[in-house]
């Protein structure tokens, strides 16, 4: 393992930073926590696309850059560090484009990948259902063949960015006569088709970033199927490894960390800067240790991907680690800020732009989304420790 960056990679990181600094200088957006999943800004996505930074790892023949996963990690790490509003393209860039490269038809690759790369296709992830979360294989949404089409009925829930998506990736049951894992298929379709209804859900922060999505007799041509019919489960598992292992599982609320450090330097308590308080210093230093360990985990995952393997047990290790760190960061912020930390962003007394309030509430979901920590530890126990199935 070699964690040294090449000269090209150092230059690339600087290029990304320069781009983001210039965006900030122009006041095009404000850094925020969770910007990778909640910061929907089509114009930002278009500017990122113009830089050629969407689909960085995809084959050049489809418009990608054929670059490494470490390069992509450098890019996403900087996006997260700056709290840049990258939600419009994040899911497609992270996992759906890759799934189409691996399992899609040539027609799907030629149609969809360029749209994503140009920053025009914003893809939502329709996996979870009201009765199928951790046990996703028990999903009830049905896709029934009808001539050259499928007719889709059912409901998805917690679909992040559902109100902004113009494409939806989703999994549905295509055979209910076989064991539940064997009758599932993956689809991708225009999210504005007749019969699709999106209903926002208010989350714990008061925001409306995730949604219920209802499918009522939605007719789609068979070329919306990704990969083989009834082989969806294997494909989903592969995709989830990519979903779970990115830097967003460690740095979603990174802007809070920097703001907190700055706050302790500027704020006096009992006549002295907070930054001189040994307890505060120790807490911040502890977070820094945990952050740096987490970064090494994430770079290791990128090296695994560059070696051509899905990080199937590594992602089950990095995500619980990363999200536990993020929750500790939010809790530490609350401890350091005291009661002011609980103020919502609208309050004139709110410190660190309300990021502590947001992260404290929002980070509860980090260890649920994309697979809960309990489930991931079960997977790790099975896949790496080779413990028996429960
Ligand atoms: C912020 C956020 C964004 C999301 N975005 C999306 C999205 O875009 N698309 C999408 O499809 N889904 C999304 N989800 C849904 C997410 O994938 C599910 O919440 C998750 O898979 C857990 O499912 P559940 O909520 O039904 O909980 P359940 O599966 O009901 O689990 C409840 C609790 O029981 C525990 N548990 C369940 N089974 C076991 C077991 N076998 N062993 C031990 N413990 C167990 C879980 O760990 C959890 O603590 C999002 C969720 C959140 C919080």
Coordinates of C-alpha atoms and ligand atoms in Angstrom, one line a residue:
X1 CA 0.0 0.0 0.0
X2 CA 1.3 3.4 -0.9
X3 CA -0.6 6.5 0.2
X4 CA 1.8 9.0 -1.5
X5 CA 0.1 11.2 -4.1
X6 CA 1.7 11.6 -7.5
X7 CA 2.6 15.0 -8.8
X8 CA -0.4 14.9 -11.2
X9 CA -2.7 14.1 -8.2
X10 CA -1.3 17.0 -6.2
X11 CA -1.9 19.2 -9.1
X12 CA -5.4 17.9 -9.6
X13 CA -6.2 18.6 -5.9
X14 CA -5.0 22.1 -6.3
X15 CA -7.0 22.6 -9.5
X16 CA -10.1 21.5 -7.6
X17 CA -9.4 23.8 -4.7
X18 CA -8.8 26.7 -7.0
X19 CA -12.1 26.1 -8.8
X20 CA -14.0 25.9 -5.5
X21 CA -12.2 28.9 -4.0
X22 CA -13.1 30.9 -7.1
X23 CA -16.8 29.8 -6.8
X24 CA -16.8 31.0 -3.2
X25 CA -15.1 34.2 -4.1
X26 CA -17.9 34.9 -6.6
X27 CA -20.4 34.1 -3.9
X28 CA -22.1 31.4 -6.0
X29 CA -23.0 29.3 -3.0
X30 CA -22.4 29.0 0.7
X31 CA -20.5 26.0 2.2
X32 CA -22.8 23.7 4.1
X33 CA -23.0 20.4 5.8
X34 CA -24.6 17.5 3.8
X35 CA -24.2 19.5 0.6
X36 CA -23.3 16.3 -1.3
X37 CA -26.9 15.0 -0.6
X38 CA -28.9 18.1 0.1
X39 CA -27.2 20.8 -1.9
X40 CA -29.2 20.7 -5.2
X41 CA -27.7 23.2 -7.6
X42 CA -28.0 22.3 -11.3
X43 CA -25.8 25.3 -12.3
X44 CA -23.0 24.1 -10.0
X45 CA -23.4 20.6 -11.5
X46 CA -23.1 22.1 -15.0
X47 CA -19.9 24.0 -14.1
X48 CA -18.4 20.8 -12.6
X49 CA -19.4 19.0 -15.8
X50 CA -17.7 21.6 -17.9
X51 CA -14.5 20.8 -16.0
X52 CA -14.9 17.1 -17.0
X53 CA -15.3 16.1 -13.4
X54 CA -18.4 13.9 -13.6
X55 CA -17.8 10.4 -14.7
X56 CA -14.1 10.7 -14.0
X57 CA -13.5 7.0 -13.7
X58 CA -15.7 5.9 -16.6
X59 CA -14.3 4.7 -20.0
X60 CA -13.3 7.4 -22.4
X61 CA -15.4 5.9 -25.2
X62 CA -18.5 7.0 -23.4
X63 CA -17.2 10.4 -22.5
X64 CA -15.6 9.6 -19.2
X65 CA -12.0 10.3 -18.3
X66 CA -10.8 6.8 -17.6
X67 CA -9.1 8.1 -14.4
X68 CA -8.5 6.3 -11.2
X69 CA -10.8 6.0 -8.1
X70 CA -8.1 7.7 -6.1
X71 CA -8.4 10.7 -8.4
X72 CA -12.2 10.7 -7.9
X73 CA -11.6 10.5 -4.1
X74 CA -9.4 13.6 -4.3
X75 CA -12.1 15.4 -6.1
X76 CA -14.9 14.3 -3.8
X77 CA -12.8 15.0 -0.7
X78 CA -12.3 18.6 -1.8
X79 CA -16.0 19.0 -2.7
X80 CA -16.9 17.8 0.9
X81 CA -14.1 19.9 2.5
X82 CA -15.7 23.0 0.9
X83 CA -19.3 21.9 1.5
X84 CA -20.0 22.3 -2.2
X85 CA -23.6 21.7 -3.5
X86 CA -22.9 18.6 -5.5
X87 CA -26.2 16.7 -4.9
X88 CA -27.5 16.9 -8.4
X89 CA -24.8 14.6 -9.8
X90 CA -23.5 12.7 -6.8
X91 CA -25.5 9.5 -7.0
X92 CA -25.2 9.1 -10.7
X93 CA -21.5 9.8 -10.6
X94 CA -20.9 7.5 -7.6
X95 CA -22.8 4.4 -8.5
X96 CA -25.5 4.5 -11.2
X97 CA -23.1 5.5 -14.0
X98 CA -20.8 2.7 -12.9
X99 CA -23.7 0.2 -12.8
X100 CA -24.6 1.1 -16.3
X101 CA -21.0 0.8 -17.4
X102 CA -20.9 -2.7 -15.9
X103 CA -24.4 -4.1 -16.5
X104 CA -26.1 -1.7 -18.9
X105 CA -26.7 -2.3 -22.6
X106 CA -24.6 -0.5 -25.2
X107 CA -27.7 1.6 -25.9
X108 CA -28.0 2.6 -22.3
X109 CA -24.4 3.5 -22.1
X110 CA -24.6 5.7 -25.2
X111 CA -27.7 7.4 -24.0
X112 CA -27.3 7.8 -20.3
X113 CA -23.6 8.3 -19.6
X114 CA -23.2 11.4 -21.7
X115 CA -26.3 12.9 -20.1
X116 CA -24.8 12.3 -16.6
X117 CA -21.4 13.6 -17.7
X118 CA -22.9 16.8 -19.1
X119 CA -24.6 17.4 -15.8
X120 CA -28.1 17.0 -17.2
X121 CA -29.4 13.7 -15.6
X122 CA -30.0 13.8 -11.9
X123 CA -30.7 10.3 -10.7
X124 CA -32.6 9.4 -7.6
X125 CA -32.1 6.0 -5.8
X126 CA -35.4 4.0 -5.4
X127 CA -34.4 1.1 -3.2
X128 CA -36.1 1.4 0.2
X129 CA -39.9 0.8 0.6
X130 CA -42.1 1.2 3.7
X131 CA -41.7 -2.5 4.5
X132 CA -38.2 -3.1 3.0
X133 CA -35.2 -1.2 4.4
X134 CA -32.5 -3.4 5.9
X135 CA -34.2 -6.4 4.4
X136 CA -34.3 -4.9 1.0
X137 CA -34.8 -8.2 -0.7
X138 CA -38.4 -8.3 0.7
X139 CA -39.4 -5.4 -1.5
X140 CA -42.9 -5.4 -2.9
X141 CA -42.8 -3.1 -5.9
X142 CA -43.8 -5.2 -8.9
X143 CA -42.7 -4.9 -12.6
X144 CA -44.9 -7.1 -14.8
X145 CA -44.1 -7.8 -18.4
X146 CA -46.7 -6.6 -20.9
X147 CA -45.6 -7.0 -24.6
X148 CA -42.5 -4.8 -25.1
X149 CA -43.1 -3.0 -21.8
X150 CA -43.1 -3.5 -18.0
X151 CA -45.9 -2.1 -15.9
X152 CA -44.7 -0.9 -12.5
X153 CA -46.7 -0.6 -9.4
X154 CA -45.7 0.1 -5.8
X155 CA -44.0 2.6 -3.5
X156 CA -40.5 3.7 -2.7
X157 CA -39.6 5.8 0.3
X158 CA -36.7 7.9 1.7
X159 CA -35.7 8.7 -1.9
X160 CA -33.1 11.4 -1.4
X161 CA -33.4 14.3 -3.7
X162 CA -36.6 12.9 -5.1
X163 CA -38.0 16.4 -5.8
X164 CA -35.0 17.3 -8.0
X165 CA -34.4 14.0 -9.8
X166 CA -35.3 13.7 -13.5
X167 CA -34.2 10.0 -13.7
X168 CA -34.9 7.3 -11.2
X169 CA -33.0 4.1 -10.6
X170 CA -35.1 1.5 -8.8
X171 CA -35.4 -2.1 -7.9
X172 CA -38.6 -4.1 -8.4
X173 CA -39.8 -7.7 -8.1
X174 CA -40.0 -9.3 -11.5
X175 CA -40.7 -12.9 -10.3
X176 CA -42.6 -13.6 -7.1
X177 CA -42.6 -17.4 -7.5
X178 CA -38.9 -17.8 -6.5
X179 CA -36.9 -17.1 -3.4
X180 CA -37.0 -13.3 -2.6
X181 CA -33.4 -12.6 -3.7
X182 CA -33.8 -14.3 -7.0
X183 CA -36.8 -12.4 -8.4
X184 CA -35.5 -8.8 -8.3
X185 CA -34.5 -6.6 -11.2
X186 CA -32.9 -3.2 -11.6
X187 CA -34.4 -0.4 -13.8
X188 CA -33.7 3.1 -14.8
X189 CA -36.3 5.5 -16.2
X190 CA -37.4 9.0 -16.7
X191 CA -38.7 10.2 -13.4
X192 CA -41.4 12.4 -15.0
X193 CA -43.3 9.5 -16.6
X194 CA -47.0 9.4 -16.1
X195 CA -48.0 7.5 -13.0
X196 CA -44.9 8.5 -11.0
X197 CA -45.8 10.8 -8.0
X198 CA -43.2 12.3 -5.7
X199 CA -44.2 13.4 -2.2
X200 CA -41.7 15.1 0.0
X201 CA -41.1 14.0 3.6
X202 CA -40.1 16.6 6.3
X203 CA -37.0 15.3 8.0
X204 CA -35.8 15.8 11.6
X205 CA -34.0 19.1 10.7
X206 CA -37.3 20.5 9.2
X207 CA -35.8 20.1 5.7
X208 CA -37.5 18.3 2.8
X209 CA -34.8 16.4 1.2
X210 CA -36.1 12.9 1.0
X211 CA -39.4 11.7 -0.5
X212 CA -42.0 9.0 -1.0
X213 CA -42.3 8.0 -4.7
X214 CA -45.4 6.3 -5.9
X215 CA -45.6 4.2 -9.0
X216 CA -49.1 3.7 -10.3
X217 CA -49.3 1.6 -13.5
X218 CA -46.1 3.1 -14.8
X219 CA -45.4 1.8 -18.3
X220 CA -41.8 1.6 -19.3
X221 CA -40.1 -0.1 -22.3
X222 CA -38.1 -3.2 -21.7
X223 CA -34.9 -1.3 -22.4
X224 CA -35.2 0.3 -19.0
X225 CA -34.1 -2.9 -17.4
X226 CA -30.4 -2.8 -16.2
X227 CA -28.6 -6.0 -16.7
X228 CA -30.3 -9.4 -16.6
X229 CA -33.9 -9.8 -15.5
X230 CA -34.0 -11.4 -12.0
X231 CA -30.3 -10.9 -11.5
X232 CA -30.8 -7.6 -9.8
X233 CA -29.9 -8.6 -6.3
X234 CA -26.3 -9.5 -7.2
X235 CA -26.0 -6.1 -9.1
X236 CA -27.5 -4.2 -6.2
X237 CA -25.0 -5.6 -3.7
X238 CA -22.2 -4.6 -6.0
X239 CA -23.6 -1.1 -6.3
X240 CA -24.1 -0.8 -2.5
X241 CA -20.4 -1.4 -2.0
X242 CA -19.8 1.8 -4.0
X243 CA -22.6 3.7 -2.3
X244 CA -21.2 2.9 1.2
X245 CA -17.6 3.6 0.8
X246 CA -17.0 7.1 -0.3
X247 CA -15.6 10.1 1.5
X248 CA -19.1 11.4 2.1
X249 CA -19.4 8.8 4.8
X250 CA -16.7 10.6 6.8
X251 CA -16.8 14.3 5.7
X252 CA -20.5 15.1 5.2
X253 CA -20.3 17.6 8.1
X254 CA -16.7 18.5 7.7
X255 CA -17.5 22.3 7.3
X256 CA -18.7 22.1 10.9
X257 CA -15.2 20.9 12.0
X258 CA -13.4 23.8 10.4
X259 CA -16.0 26.3 11.7
X260 CA -15.7 24.9 15.2
X261 CA -12.0 25.2 15.3
X262 CA -12.3 28.8 14.1
X263 CA -15.0 29.5 16.7
X264 CA -12.8 28.3 19.6
X265 CA -10.0 30.7 18.4
X266 CA -12.4 33.7 18.2
X267 CA -14.6 33.0 21.3
X268 CA -13.7 33.9 24.8
X269 CA -15.1 32.1 27.8
X270 CA -14.1 33.2 31.4
X271 CA -11.8 35.8 29.8
X272 CA -9.7 33.3 27.7
X273 CA -10.1 32.0 24.2
X274 CA -11.8 28.6 24.2
X275 CA -8.9 27.3 22.1
X276 CA -6.7 27.6 25.2
X277 CA -9.0 25.4 27.3
X278 CA -7.3 22.0 27.6
X279 CA -10.5 20.1 27.5
X280 CA -11.6 21.8 24.2
X281 CA -8.1 21.3 22.7
X282 CA -8.1 17.7 23.6
X283 CA -11.6 17.1 22.1
X284 CA -10.7 18.8 18.9
X285 CA -7.4 16.9 18.7
X286 CA -9.2 13.6 19.3
X287 CA -11.5 14.4 16.3
X288 CA -8.5 15.2 14.1
X289 CA -7.0 11.8 15.0
X290 CA -10.3 10.0 14.1
X291 CA -10.7 12.0 10.9
X292 CA -7.2 11.1 9.7
X293 CA -7.7 7.4 10.4
X294 CA -11.0 7.6 8.5
X295 CA -9.3 9.2 5.5
X296 CA -6.8 6.4 5.4
X297 CA -9.7 3.9 5.4
X298 CA -11.3 5.8 2.5
X299 CA -8.1 5.9 0.4
X300 CA -7.6 2.2 1.0
X301 CA -11.1 1.6 -0.4
X302 CA -10.2 3.7 -3.5
X303 CA -7.1 1.6 -4.0
X304 CA -9.2 -1.6 -3.8
X305 CA -11.5 -0.1 -6.5
X306 CA -8.5 0.8 -8.6
X307 CA -7.4 -2.8 -8.3
X308 CA -10.7 -3.7 -10.0
X309 CA -12.5 -5.2 -7.1
X310 CA -15.7 -3.9 -5.4
X311 CA -14.9 -3.0 -1.8
X312 CA -17.3 -5.5 -0.5
X313 CA -16.1 -6.0 3.1
X314 CA -14.1 -2.8 3.3
X315 CA -17.2 -0.7 2.7
X316 CA -18.9 -2.4 5.7
X317 CA -15.9 -1.4 7.8
X318 CA -15.5 2.2 6.6
X319 CA -19.1 3.3 6.8
X320 CA -19.8 2.5 10.4
X321 CA -16.4 4.0 11.3
X322 CA -17.0 7.2 9.3
X323 CA -20.5 7.8 10.4
X324 CA -19.7 7.2 14.1
X325 CA -17.0 9.8 13.7
X326 CA -19.4 12.3 12.2
X327 CA -21.9 11.8 15.0
X328 CA -19.1 12.3 17.5
X329 CA -18.1 15.5 15.7
X330 CA -21.7 16.8 15.9
X331 CA -21.9 15.9 19.6
X332 CA -18.6 17.5 20.4
X333 CA -19.7 20.7 18.6
X334 CA -22.8 20.7 20.9
X335 CA -20.6 20.3 24.0
X336 CA -18.2 23.1 23.0
X337 CA -20.9 25.5 21.9
X338 CA -23.1 24.9 24.9
X339 CA -26.7 25.8 24.7
X340 CA -26.1 28.2 21.8
X341 CA -25.3 25.1 19.7
X342 CA -29.0 24.2 19.8
X343 CA -30.1 27.3 18.1
X344 CA -31.5 26.9 14.6
X345 CA -29.9 28.8 11.7
X346 CA -32.7 31.5 11.7
X347 CA -31.7 32.7 15.2
X348 CA -29.5 35.9 15.3
X349 CA -27.5 34.3 18.1
X350 CA -26.7 31.1 16.3
X351 CA -23.0 30.2 16.2
X352 CA -21.2 28.5 13.3
X353 CA -24.0 29.3 10.9
X354 CA -26.3 26.8 12.5
X355 CA -24.2 23.9 11.3
X356 CA -24.0 22.3 14.7
X357 CA -27.8 22.3 15.0
X358 CA -28.1 20.8 11.6
X359 CA -25.4 18.2 12.0
X360 CA -26.5 17.1 15.4
X361 CA -29.9 16.2 14.0
X362 CA -29.0 15.2 10.6
X363 CA -26.1 12.9 11.6
X364 CA -28.6 10.5 13.3
X365 CA -29.5 9.4 9.8
X366 CA -25.9 8.9 8.7
X367 CA -25.8 5.5 10.4
X368 CA -29.1 4.5 8.8
X369 CA -28.8 5.6 5.2
X370 CA -27.2 3.2 2.7
X371 CA -27.3 0.4 5.2
X372 CA -27.4 0.7 9.0
X373 CA -24.3 0.2 11.1
X374 CA -25.8 -2.9 12.6
X375 CA -26.4 -4.4 9.2
X376 CA -22.9 -3.5 8.0
X377 CA -21.3 -5.1 11.1
X378 CA -23.3 -8.2 10.3
X379 CA -21.9 -8.2 6.7
X380 CA -18.4 -7.7 8.0
X381 CA -18.8 -10.5 10.4
X382 CA -20.0 -12.7 7.6
X383 CA -17.8 -11.7 4.7
X384 CA -14.5 -11.0 6.5
X385 CA -14.6 -12.8 9.8
X386 CA -16.4 -15.7 8.1
X387 CA -18.7 -16.1 11.1
X388 CA -21.8 -18.2 10.4
X389 CA -25.0 -16.7 9.0
X390 CA -27.6 -15.9 11.7
Ligands
LIG1 C1 -31.1 10.5 5.4 C2 -31.5 9.2 4.7 C3 -31.5 9.2 3.4 C4 -31.9 8.0 2.7 N1 -31.9 8.0 1.3 C5 -32.3 6.9 0.7 C6 -32.4 6.9 -0.8 O1 -32.0 7.9 -1.5 N2 -32.9 5.8 -1.4 C7 -33.3 4.7 -0.7 O2 -33.7 3.7 -1.3 N3 -33.3 4.7 0.7 C8 -32.8 5.8 1.4 N4 -32.8 5.7 2.7 C9 -33.3 4.6 3.5 C10 -32.2 3.7 4.1 O3 -31.6 3.0 3.1 C11 -32.9 2.9 5.2 O4 -33.4 3.7 6.2 C12 -32.1 1.8 5.7 O5 -31.8 0.8 4.8 C13 -32.7 1.1 7.0 O6 -34.0 0.7 6.7 P1 -35.2 1.1 7.6 O7 -35.2 2.6 7.8 O8 -36.4 0.5 7.0 O9 -34.9 0.5 9.0 P2 -35.1 -1.0 9.5 O10 -34.6 -2.0 8.5 O11 -36.5 -1.2 9.9 O12 -34.2 -1.1 10.8 C14 -34.6 -0.5 12.0 C15 -33.5 -0.8 13.0 O13 -33.3 -2.3 13.2 C16 -32.0 -2.7 12.9 N5 -32.0 -4.0 12.3 C17 -32.8 -4.3 11.2 N6 -32.5 -5.6 10.8 C18 -31.5 -6.0 11.6 C19 -30.7 -7.2 11.7 N7 -30.9 -8.2 10.9 N8 -29.7 -7.3 12.7 C20 -29.5 -6.2 13.5 N9 -30.2 -5.1 13.5 C21 -31.2 -5.0 12.6 C22 -31.4 -1.6 12.0 O14 -30.0 -1.5 12.2 C23 -32.1 -0.3 12.6 O15 -31.4 0.2 13.7 C24 -32.3 6.9 3.4 C25 -32.3 6.9 4.8 C26 -31.9 8.1 5.5 C27 -31.9 8.1 7.0

